[in-house]
Amino acid sequence: MANGVTPQDLATALRVLAMDAVEHAGAGHPGMPMGMADIAVALWHGHLRHNPADPSWPDRDRFVLSNGHGSLLLYNLLHLSGYGVSIDDLRSTRRFGSRTPGHPEYGLTPGVETTTGPLGQGLANAVGMALAERLLATEFNRPGHAIVDHYTYVFVGDGCLMEGISHEVCSLAGALGLGKLIILYDDNGVSIDGPVSGWFADDTPRRFEAYGWQVFGGVDGHDIAAVSAAIAAARQEAARPSLICCKTLIGKGSATMAGSKDCHGAPLGAAEVARSREALGWPHPPFVIPPGIGAAWSAAESGKALQADWTRRFAAYAAAFPAEAAEFQRRMRGDLPAGFPAIAAHLVQAMAAAAKPWSGRQASQEAVARLAPHLPELIGGSADLSVSTMAVWPAAKPVSAEGGGNFVCYGVREFGMAAIMNGMLCHGGFRPFAGTYLVFSDYARNALRMAALMGLGAIYVLTHDSIAVGGDGPTHQPAEHLAALRLIPNLDLWRPCDGVETAVAWSVALEQRTTPTVLALSRQAMPAKSRNPVQLLEIRRGGYVLSAEQGRLAAILIATGSEVDLALAAQAALQEQGLHVRVVSMPSTRSFDQQDAAWKQQVLPPGPPRLAIEAGVSDYWRKYVGLDGDVLGVDGFGHSAPPDELFRHFGLTLEAVTAAVRRLAGV
């Protein structure tokens, strides 16, 4: 290496910066960055194709630090290789407003491909990235024109592999043959609680071999050449993902604490840092990198050359296939087709004209069938229940190990499914949606939260949205799920009452690039509702007057989903009794809450008492009905019984609604 700089010098720089930054912050995880420093040199200095000047270059290799508590390893790599992460950013790690927070965060730090806080999810995101690469390559590459040709590399630790999601996604990655996915496993045998041998006795190599992976076992994680050779060999395998098991010493480079849990999640202490500097032969002050080592680490010139070569090749591709090149660029930007507003409007009009008594899941399937031909980036999926959720549509083509497709059969892997979707969105080029039962959103909830946190426009088709599931009983009947999902910041939940609202919900979901959307859909059929052209436009506001009162307003009924039919029936019955009520359909509380005060007051004027009706826990609706209003809901876990019996049991009946209105109106 030039100027007398050795690969070990590069690793030492990573180790010392990690010690310095954690010590300066007074908190952090130095053990993993120090232990994986040699592995990082092998990958980042020998194989990773990236350009620090353009972190969004489409054909860059993706790197995911799944063991995200070791964030300083990634921040140090980004700084040293030339990304926009300064030495001052390293000094400010874990500070408010810092670009170097305690875990890598997507969209905040250049070069961070996904947020990796909860262990295992970064690995799952990486599976999604590798899947996106494979599908895009199948769709866009042409003989002699490989414009999509990159690898996805993942660093994982024991914690990532203990989490159940690792089984879900690695099993699927093996079945799909994602040969450009390469994991480097930091097998240091230590977690915060100490040596893991007492609670993590898996034979990890054999586990991954059983998944159908190529496995490199027993690699010395501190032998840079050996790790590099394993990476090179992994890159030669096209049909299987690869796991490289690197045996390491946590905190490698620490004078007296290496190998101990004490260096996992706390500063080493000033005295130990000083001893370690001396042991490493590093005489430089904190946060100082000698110019020679800094120059050796820089990827500015190599990255520029790599991207320039790709740009030249893409220009040749564009000359030969101009339509495909333009489509690829649109897809990677995340833009909808130019004519999408007209496509969405036509969908809504078609659903209104059909006027069918669709269930929510049927209406969703119809919407997807109409949208998919216009949106090649749309890729569906389901956690084994595609026939029941109707997430699959007639023209869908399953994704397999043999080639492309636009529908992923995830198997019974709700959590992995949602996290893989996040990875596909981070990669770019696709708008994924996937389905399961609403009650099973509990399995996937943390990945839904991560989509909202990262600002990813994932779409979840969650069906069987109430006790109307019936005979399957309380394990399959959602109660608190609607409210719980609505409480996630930046997640939009739509619970439509018919095919038209479902079409609008789909249109809004696709337009929301930085907000994930839950479509909570009924199992049972719901009659089509009559609306005028103005009302069709008002649905997008999340809450609107579906059926106005005919005289002095005695009460306002607010309902969602199938319970809108109950509200309309109660309105008719009360009209015969001389009481005039308004029916407000509120398919999206988030969208309604974002409206201006004038609209909210127009829909929910002050004065008349309000009654909310939804087959879910009642507390969420108190903010709309106030202390003087009431809520009819399901404050329990359901029973195994026909739907009609359950609705009677929980008081979601015409008689209960009319009685509640009369009580609120004081008559």
XYZ file of C-alpha atoms in Angstrom:
667
model
C 0.000 0.000 0.000
C 1.261 3.520 -0.869
C 3.155 5.711 1.609
C 3.925 2.790 3.865
C 0.304 2.548 5.043
C -0.775 -1.035 5.728
C -4.262 -2.555 5.893
C -3.709 -2.923 9.626
C -3.132 0.846 9.855
C -6.546 1.361 8.268
C -8.146 -0.932 10.847
C -6.348 0.789 13.695
C -7.742 4.134 12.556
C -11.262 2.687 12.795
C -10.587 1.312 16.275
C -9.139 4.515 17.679
C -11.889 6.705 16.236
C -14.459 4.408 17.832
C -12.741 4.658 21.221
C -12.458 8.430 20.918
C -16.050 9.057 19.850
C -17.575 6.853 22.554
C -15.333 8.387 25.185
C -16.206 11.902 24.037
C -19.944 11.140 24.033
C -19.815 9.419 27.402
C -21.919 6.571 26.005
C -21.972 4.116 23.143
C -20.753 0.742 21.955
C -17.005 0.550 21.242
C -16.700 -3.251 21.310
C -18.281 -4.102 17.974
C -16.614 -1.290 15.925
C -13.246 -2.324 17.302
C -13.896 -6.037 16.811
C -15.158 -5.697 13.228
C -12.565 -3.164 12.075
C -10.544 -5.715 10.112
C -13.675 -7.090 8.432
C -14.638 -3.526 7.495
C -11.247 -2.940 5.890
C -11.562 -6.150 3.878
C -14.958 -5.146 2.495
C -14.798 -1.363 2.200
C -11.227 -1.157 0.989
C -11.259 -4.205 -1.215
C -14.696 -4.931 -2.650
C -17.428 -2.357 -1.976
C -18.431 -0.417 -5.098
C -19.598 3.009 -3.993
C -19.069 6.696 -4.651
C -18.944 9.025 -1.632
C -19.748 11.974 -3.898
C -23.109 10.426 -4.843
C -24.626 8.229 -2.111
C -27.713 7.685 -4.296
C -25.900 6.292 -7.354
C -28.373 3.607 -8.513
C -25.869 0.810 -9.144
C -23.820 1.187 -5.970
C -23.368 -1.790 -3.722
C -25.641 -1.602 -0.685
C -24.087 -1.891 2.764
C -26.244 -2.500 5.831
C -24.939 -2.420 9.390
C -27.620 -4.624 10.932
C -25.928 -4.629 14.359
C -26.686 -0.931 14.456
C -25.527 -0.324 18.018
C -22.060 -0.381 16.446
C -23.022 2.746 14.502
C -19.622 4.333 14.989
C -18.060 1.732 12.714
C -20.294 2.943 9.897
C -19.849 6.631 10.738
C -16.081 6.199 10.806
C -16.144 4.371 7.474
C -18.248 7.108 5.931
C -15.955 9.818 7.275
C -12.721 8.159 6.218
C -13.893 7.130 2.752
C -15.072 10.636 1.912
C -18.805 10.963 2.550
C -20.234 14.134 4.040
C -19.520 13.026 7.609
C -16.980 15.337 9.176
C -14.699 14.851 12.144
C -16.956 17.290 13.990
C -19.881 14.974 13.238
C -17.946 12.169 14.928
C -17.316 14.397 17.918
C -21.031 15.150 18.209
C -22.250 11.569 18.153
C -25.375 11.008 20.246
C -25.971 14.758 20.611
C -29.297 16.416 19.797
C -29.450 17.305 16.100
C -26.335 15.296 15.304
C -25.903 13.523 11.991
C -24.291 10.675 13.935
C -26.993 9.456 16.329
C -26.768 6.377 18.533
C -28.003 4.121 15.729
C -27.786 4.733 11.968
C -30.850 6.573 10.700
C -32.057 6.559 7.100
C -32.301 9.958 5.449
C -30.174 11.665 8.085
C -26.591 10.605 7.378
C -25.247 10.321 3.803
C -24.350 6.724 3.071
C -26.751 5.159 5.580
C -28.973 2.835 3.544
C -31.528 2.015 6.264
C -32.263 2.655 9.920
C -30.848 -0.179 12.022
C -31.876 0.028 15.630
C -33.994 -3.073 16.332
C -31.692 -6.054 15.787
C -32.371 -8.309 12.842
C -34.354 -5.772 10.857
C -31.324 -4.439 9.019
C -30.655 -7.980 7.839
C -34.296 -8.229 6.743
C -34.046 -4.889 4.924
C -30.952 -6.207 3.151
C -32.931 -9.193 1.886
C -35.410 -6.707 0.430
C -32.586 -4.765 -1.207
C -31.124 -7.902 -2.743
C -34.555 -8.932 -3.983
C -35.098 -5.496 -5.531
C -31.727 -5.711 -7.287
C -32.541 -9.126 -8.719
C -35.984 -8.085 -9.959
C -34.760 -4.828 -11.484
C -31.910 -6.631 -13.219
C -34.338 -9.171 -14.665
C -36.659 -6.431 -15.877
C -34.212 -3.869 -17.251
C -30.913 -5.532 -18.182
C -30.399 -6.493 -21.794
C -27.677 -8.585 -23.465
C -24.504 -6.515 -23.313
C -26.173 -3.905 -21.088
C -26.051 -4.764 -17.375
C -27.169 -1.478 -15.817
C -28.328 -3.200 -12.603
C -25.488 -5.297 -11.236
C -24.613 -4.761 -7.586
C -24.275 -6.630 -4.309
C -25.872 -6.206 -0.913
C -23.506 -6.671 2.033
C -24.620 -6.984 5.643
C -22.754 -6.924 8.925
C -24.601 -8.894 11.616
C -23.889 -9.925 15.179
C -25.157 -12.600 17.527
C -28.154 -10.461 18.455
C -29.330 -10.193 14.849
C -29.222 -13.970 14.463
C -30.995 -14.587 17.780
C -33.952 -12.470 16.700
C -36.658 -14.583 15.089
C -36.902 -12.308 12.077
C -33.481 -13.573 10.967
C -34.982 -17.020 10.443
C -37.962 -15.645 8.521
C -35.939 -13.636 6.024
C -32.884 -15.865 5.653
C -35.072 -18.880 4.977
C -36.876 -16.922 2.252
C -33.623 -15.536 0.816
C -32.348 -19.085 0.423
C -35.548 -20.227 -1.248
C -35.395 -17.304 -3.689
C -31.704 -17.856 -4.428
C -30.553 -14.288 -3.797
C -26.962 -14.851 -4.844
C -25.910 -11.212 -4.543
C -26.644 -11.101 -0.823
C -23.541 -11.546 1.362
C -23.600 -11.553 5.173
C -20.497 -11.085 7.293
C -21.214 -12.460 10.765
C -19.321 -11.017 13.741
C -19.027 -14.215 15.744
C -17.544 -12.764 18.944
C -19.661 -14.805 21.358
C -20.415 -11.842 23.651
C -23.507 -9.711 24.219
C -24.295 -7.104 26.850
C -25.178 -9.822 29.358
C -21.916 -11.669 28.788
C -20.803 -14.791 26.890
C -23.720 -16.016 24.782
C -22.873 -19.711 24.991
C -25.459 -20.237 27.716
C -28.358 -18.934 25.604
C -27.192 -19.051 21.986
C -25.851 -22.520 21.245
C -26.994 -22.690 17.616
C -24.783 -24.274 15.016
C -25.066 -21.199 12.818
C -23.190 -22.541 9.756
C -25.391 -25.643 9.578
C -28.486 -23.534 10.155
C -27.705 -21.434 7.087
C -26.687 -24.433 5.035
C -30.152 -25.809 5.758
C -31.610 -22.595 4.332
C -29.738 -23.261 1.099
C -26.977 -20.711 1.652
C -23.302 -20.929 0.762
C -21.432 -20.842 4.084
C -17.831 -19.971 4.870
C -17.171 -21.148 8.422
C -14.319 -20.442 10.795
C -12.869 -17.412 8.992
C -10.410 -15.433 11.129
C -12.152 -12.077 11.396
C -8.844 -10.349 12.151
C -7.099 -11.712 9.055
C -7.962 -9.073 6.486
C -6.675 -11.145 3.590
C -8.695 -14.202 4.665
C -11.909 -12.178 4.956
C -11.267 -10.560 1.587
C -10.714 -13.968 -0.011
C -14.003 -15.220 1.428
C -15.830 -12.192 0.031
C -14.282 -12.778 -3.384
C -15.371 -16.416 -3.298
C -18.887 -15.458 -2.188
C -19.205 -13.143 -5.165
C -18.652 -16.087 -7.499
C -21.819 -17.860 -6.314
C -24.819 -16.707 -8.326
C -27.531 -19.079 -7.118
C -27.144 -18.896 -3.337
C -26.755 -16.103 -0.790
C -23.567 -16.339 1.270
C -22.769 -16.277 4.973
C -19.184 -15.586 6.043
C -18.681 -16.543 9.693
C -15.872 -14.391 11.083
C -14.480 -15.355 14.466
C -13.568 -12.122 16.264
C -12.585 -10.676 19.606
C -14.984 -8.004 20.821
C -13.119 -4.790 21.584
C -10.039 -5.946 19.665
C -7.325 -3.363 20.338
C -8.397 -2.556 23.875
C -5.387 -3.135 26.121
C -7.135 -4.998 28.959
C -10.854 -5.208 28.103
C -10.832 -7.000 24.732
C -13.052 -10.085 24.780
C -15.083 -8.811 27.718
C -18.709 -7.727 27.916
C -17.406 -4.590 29.645
C -16.431 -3.078 26.307
C -19.729 -3.920 24.599
C -21.937 -0.993 25.533
C -19.964 1.530 27.582
C -16.931 3.807 27.190
C -13.608 2.170 27.900
C -12.585 4.983 30.235
C -9.796 7.510 29.791
C -7.133 5.297 31.338
C -7.983 2.303 29.169
C -8.112 4.471 26.048
C -4.609 5.759 26.851
C -3.308 2.222 27.448
C -4.914 1.034 24.235
C -3.401 3.857 22.205
C -0.003 2.859 23.449
C -0.620 -0.831 22.764
C -1.793 -0.049 19.237
C 1.184 2.199 18.572
C -1.095 5.168 17.875
C 0.568 8.381 19.154
C -1.911 10.815 17.631
C -4.362 12.955 19.650
C -8.091 12.134 19.762
C -9.907 12.493 16.435
C -6.675 13.063 14.500
C -6.028 10.853 11.453
C -2.582 11.112 9.834
C -2.788 12.411 6.235
C -1.308 9.224 4.782
C -3.930 7.009 6.385
C -6.678 9.462 5.450
C -5.548 9.427 1.826
C -5.372 5.637 1.789
C -8.920 5.387 3.114
C -10.430 7.859 0.640
C -12.720 6.352 -1.982
C -13.281 9.642 -3.783
C -11.259 8.852 -6.899
C -12.141 5.176 -7.150
C -15.807 5.950 -6.568
C -15.787 8.660 -9.201
C -14.264 6.244 -11.708
C -16.758 3.489 -10.905
C -19.743 5.756 -11.356
C -18.296 7.340 -14.497
C -17.982 3.890 -16.030
C -21.586 3.098 -15.125
C -22.761 6.457 -16.501
C -21.026 5.708 -19.799
C -22.637 2.262 -19.934
C -26.047 3.661 -19.034
C -25.754 6.205 -21.848
C -25.155 3.348 -24.274
C -28.156 1.538 -22.813
C -30.308 4.670 -23.179
C -29.283 5.014 -26.800
C -30.275 1.423 -27.526
C -33.349 1.279 -25.261
C -34.579 4.844 -24.652
C -37.999 3.908 -23.278
C -36.557 1.414 -20.819
C -33.891 3.894 -19.689
C -36.479 6.599 -19.042
C -38.657 4.131 -17.154
C -35.713 2.972 -15.041
C -34.875 6.549 -14.094
C -38.491 7.309 -13.202
C -38.712 4.229 -11.066
C -35.465 4.977 -9.222
C -36.655 8.552 -8.545
C -39.824 7.122 -7.049
C -42.082 9.197 -9.281
C -45.516 7.965 -10.238
C -46.317 7.902 -13.980
C -47.171 11.328 -15.358
C -50.758 10.295 -15.972
C -51.411 8.891 -12.519
C -53.993 11.517 -11.416
C -56.146 10.556 -14.402
C -55.597 6.857 -13.677
C -56.691 7.348 -10.063
C -59.721 9.418 -11.059
C -60.785 6.781 -13.585
C -60.459 4.081 -10.925
C -62.747 5.963 -8.530
C -65.292 6.637 -11.262
C -65.256 2.996 -12.350
C -65.823 1.782 -8.797
C -68.643 4.276 -8.350
C -70.273 3.189 -11.611
C -70.003 -0.482 -10.685
C -71.976 0.140 -7.475
C -71.357 -3.421 -6.278
C -71.743 -4.714 -2.706
C -68.052 -5.576 -2.452
C -66.200 -6.579 0.653
C -63.203 -4.396 1.386
C -60.813 -7.150 0.317
C -62.684 -7.686 -2.974
C -62.700 -3.970 -3.716
C -58.983 -3.805 -3.004
C -58.293 -6.687 -5.364
C -60.317 -4.949 -8.065
C -58.429 -1.714 -7.500
C -55.047 -3.467 -7.784
C -56.120 -5.302 -10.932
C -56.990 -1.951 -12.514
C -53.885 -0.133 -11.253
C -51.179 -2.751 -11.846
C -51.075 -2.449 -15.663
C -50.253 1.250 -15.261
C -47.754 0.819 -12.402
C -44.994 -1.668 -13.257
C -43.265 -0.718 -9.997
C -46.170 -2.177 -8.018
C -45.132 -5.458 -6.404
C -47.561 -7.326 -4.207
C -47.250 -10.070 -1.681
C -48.996 -11.898 1.110
C -48.112 -13.876 4.198
C -49.574 -17.132 2.867
C -53.187 -15.889 2.934
C -53.394 -14.468 -0.576
C -56.623 -16.252 -1.455
C -58.264 -14.994 1.729
C -56.755 -11.490 1.811
C -57.213 -11.183 -1.958
C -53.871 -9.397 -2.095
C -53.150 -11.392 -5.256
C -54.846 -10.357 -8.493
C -55.571 -12.403 -11.658
C -52.604 -11.144 -13.712
C -50.053 -11.392 -10.889
C -46.882 -13.387 -11.558
C -45.208 -15.037 -8.546
C -41.573 -14.202 -7.830
C -39.363 -17.292 -7.828
C -35.714 -18.302 -7.809
C -35.904 -18.692 -11.580
C -36.649 -15.083 -12.518
C -38.795 -12.006 -12.084
C -42.425 -11.502 -11.152
C -44.605 -9.011 -9.320
C -46.010 -10.996 -6.414
C -43.944 -12.344 -3.517
C -45.229 -15.419 -1.709
C -43.745 -14.584 1.689
C -45.067 -17.650 3.459
C -46.126 -17.331 7.086
C -43.617 -14.559 7.802
C -45.521 -11.352 8.644
C -42.624 -9.581 10.373
C -40.104 -10.560 7.725
C -42.533 -9.555 4.974
C -42.964 -6.034 6.308
C -39.235 -5.552 6.906
C -38.355 -6.855 3.420
C -40.784 -4.303 1.981
C -38.872 -1.596 3.853
C -35.653 -2.812 2.264
C -37.170 -2.730 -1.213
C -38.273 0.856 -0.648
C -34.846 1.865 0.650
C -33.311 0.309 -2.450
C -35.656 2.049 -4.862
C -37.484 1.032 -7.996
C -40.565 -0.558 -6.427
C -43.752 0.270 -4.523
C -44.439 -2.863 -2.491
C -47.684 -3.839 -0.825
C -48.501 -7.014 1.034
C -51.372 -8.549 2.910
C -52.313 -10.501 5.986
C -55.108 -10.401 8.544
C -55.376 -7.190 10.544
C -54.961 -9.076 13.810
C -51.567 -10.348 12.642
C -50.253 -6.816 12.285
C -49.020 -7.517 15.820
C -46.369 -9.793 14.319
C -45.256 -7.082 11.898
C -45.791 -4.025 14.059
C -42.155 -3.076 14.634
C -41.453 -3.111 10.907
C -44.547 -0.950 10.327
C -43.190 1.451 12.922
C -39.807 1.492 11.188
C -41.465 2.297 7.854
C -43.216 5.246 9.483
C -40.024 6.358 11.214
C -37.986 6.184 7.987
C -40.708 7.784 5.869
C -41.244 4.839 3.528
C -44.446 4.509 1.514
C -45.186 0.852 2.174
C -48.784 -0.307 1.757
C -50.316 -2.963 3.995
C -53.493 -4.755 2.925
C -54.836 -5.891 6.299
C -58.114 -7.736 5.954
C -60.658 -9.368 8.276
C -60.860 -6.083 10.121
C -63.350 -6.825 12.917
C -65.299 -9.349 14.956
C -67.119 -10.144 11.707
C -64.409 -12.793 11.232
C -66.825 -14.795 13.368
C -66.138 -18.474 13.974
C -62.335 -18.195 14.064
C -62.728 -16.633 17.488
C -60.864 -13.971 19.469
C -57.389 -14.975 18.284
C -58.387 -13.798 14.807
C -60.718 -10.935 15.741
C -58.952 -7.556 15.987
C -60.050 -5.276 18.799
C -57.305 -2.799 19.731
C -55.491 -3.024 16.396
C -57.147 -0.140 14.567
C -56.467 2.237 17.440
C -52.951 0.927 18.019
C -51.966 1.411 14.393
C -53.502 4.874 14.265
C -51.267 5.866 17.179
C -48.058 5.253 15.182
C -46.788 8.667 14.042
C -46.687 9.123 10.249
C -48.753 5.994 9.551
C -52.027 6.499 7.699
C -54.809 3.979 8.312
C -57.789 3.863 5.955
C -60.852 1.809 6.834
C -63.155 2.203 3.816
C -66.892 1.597 3.866
C -67.294 0.506 0.229
C -65.555 0.091 -3.108
C -65.339 3.812 -3.807
C -63.618 4.634 -0.526
C -61.296 1.682 -1.137
C -60.335 3.093 -4.529
C -59.640 6.491 -3.003
C -57.611 4.885 -0.231
C -55.459 3.067 -2.789
C -54.924 6.279 -4.749
C -53.880 8.209 -1.657
C -51.616 5.390 -0.484
C -49.724 5.371 -3.777
C -49.344 9.151 -3.753
C -47.859 9.121 -0.243
C -44.172 8.489 -0.865
C -43.040 9.221 2.689
C -45.971 7.831 4.677
C -46.868 4.142 4.957
C -50.536 3.239 4.629
C -52.656 0.535 6.230
C -55.777 -0.484 4.331
C -58.036 -2.102 6.949
C -60.494 -4.097 4.859
C -63.624 -6.019 5.649
C -64.214 -9.699 5.070
C -67.948 -9.172 4.600
C -69.674 -7.369 1.745
C -70.653 -3.712 2.183
C -73.316 -2.041 0.002
C -72.195 0.671 -2.405
C -72.992 4.180 -1.146
C -74.583 6.947 -3.170
C -72.438 10.077 -3.515
C -72.498 13.198 -5.625
C -69.379 14.406 -7.497
C -68.431 16.764 -4.667
C -68.557 13.964 -2.109
C -66.335 11.794 -4.307
C -63.667 14.475 -4.038
C -64.227 14.954 -0.316
C -63.335 11.367 0.554
C -59.659 12.328 0.319
C -60.096 14.603 3.305
C -60.408 11.521 5.504
C -63.752 12.511 7.038
C -66.759 13.961 5.246
C -70.541 14.161 5.404
C -71.810 11.049 3.665
C -75.476 11.577 4.425
C -76.800 14.918 5.649
C -79.662 15.482 8.024
C -83.064 16.620 6.733
C -83.906 19.015 9.541
C -82.552 20.411 12.814
C -79.464 18.407 13.725
C -80.082 16.210 16.766
C -76.793 14.276 16.658
C -73.820 13.367 14.500
C -72.923 9.746 13.817
C -69.258 9.086 13.003
C -68.436 5.651 11.611
C -65.864 3.721 9.603
C -65.845 0.578 7.503
C -68.804 -1.764 7.753
C -70.245 0.234 10.646
C -71.113 3.053 8.235
C -73.986 0.853 7.080
C -75.195 0.653 10.668
C -75.038 4.447 10.952
C -77.021 4.898 7.744
C -79.666 2.434 8.911
C -79.921 4.271 12.228
C -80.280 7.593 10.410
C -83.263 6.238 8.479
C -84.867 4.776 11.603
C -84.387 7.975 13.594
C -85.796 10.031 10.725
C -89.035 8.068 11.116
C -88.968 8.952 14.818
C -88.599 12.643 14.042
C -84.887 12.870 14.909
C -82.497 14.139 12.261
C -78.886 12.982 12.372
C -75.862 13.422 10.162
C -73.698 10.488 9.084
C -69.992 11.215 8.804
C -67.778 8.604 7.206
C -64.223 8.888 8.535
C -62.076 6.328 6.721
C -58.811 8.089 7.651
C -58.561 9.921 10.954
C -55.031 11.052 10.096
C -56.156 12.701 6.872
C -59.093 14.311 8.641
C -56.872 15.620 11.428
C -54.655 17.308 8.824
C -57.539 19.367 7.426
C -57.988 23.005 8.315
C -60.223 24.070 11.153
C -62.936 25.306 8.794
C -63.348 21.859 7.221
C -63.386 20.078 10.550
C -66.068 22.440 11.844
C -68.074 22.061 8.661
C -68.108 18.275 9.058
C -68.356 18.205 12.860
C -70.061 21.460 13.855
C -70.090 22.343 17.567
C -73.270 21.809 19.505
C -74.945 18.565 18.466
C -73.846 15.496 20.460
C -71.666 12.969 18.646
C -71.764 9.187 18.602
C -68.854 7.222 17.123
C -69.395 3.662 15.921
C -66.540 1.272 15.175
C -65.989 -2.427 15.815
C -62.808 -1.784 17.779
C -61.781 -0.383 21.157
C -63.743 2.740 21.978
C -61.191 4.975 23.707
C -59.569 6.222 20.496
C -62.783 7.979 19.440
C -63.151 10.063 22.601
C -61.187 12.921 21.021
C -63.902 13.254 18.363
C -67.015 12.844 20.496
C -65.862 14.773 23.582
C -67.049 14.321 27.143
C -70.676 14.822 26.134
C -70.601 12.213 23.372
C -70.457 8.430 23.335
C -68.795 5.560 21.510
C -70.154 2.164 20.570
C -67.241 -0.214 20.113
C -65.699 -3.538 21.028
C -63.922 -3.303 24.373
C -63.062 -6.968 24.627
C -61.452 -9.834 22.781
C -64.394 -11.325 20.931
C -65.796 -14.850 20.853
C -66.192 -17.720 18.430
C -69.652 -17.178 17.001
C -71.444 -16.025 13.847
C -70.920 -12.304 13.140
C -74.549 -11.299 13.795
C -74.425 -12.821 17.264
C -71.183 -11.041 18.034
C -72.488 -7.659 16.927
C -75.538 -8.162 19.139
C -73.330 -9.216 22.052
C -71.177 -6.097 21.776
C -74.098 -3.730 21.243
C -73.370 -2.840 17.639
C -76.992 -3.017 16.522
C -79.591 -0.703 15.084
C -81.458 -0.692 18.387
C -78.328 0.176 20.353
C -77.426 3.041 18.033
C -80.884 4.594 18.033
C -81.118 4.244 21.812
C -77.716 5.925 22.224
C -78.756 8.817 19.976
C -82.009 9.336 21.873
C -80.092 9.313 25.142
C -77.566 11.843 23.863
C -80.323 14.027 22.422
C -82.229 13.885 25.701
C -85.418 12.424 24.242
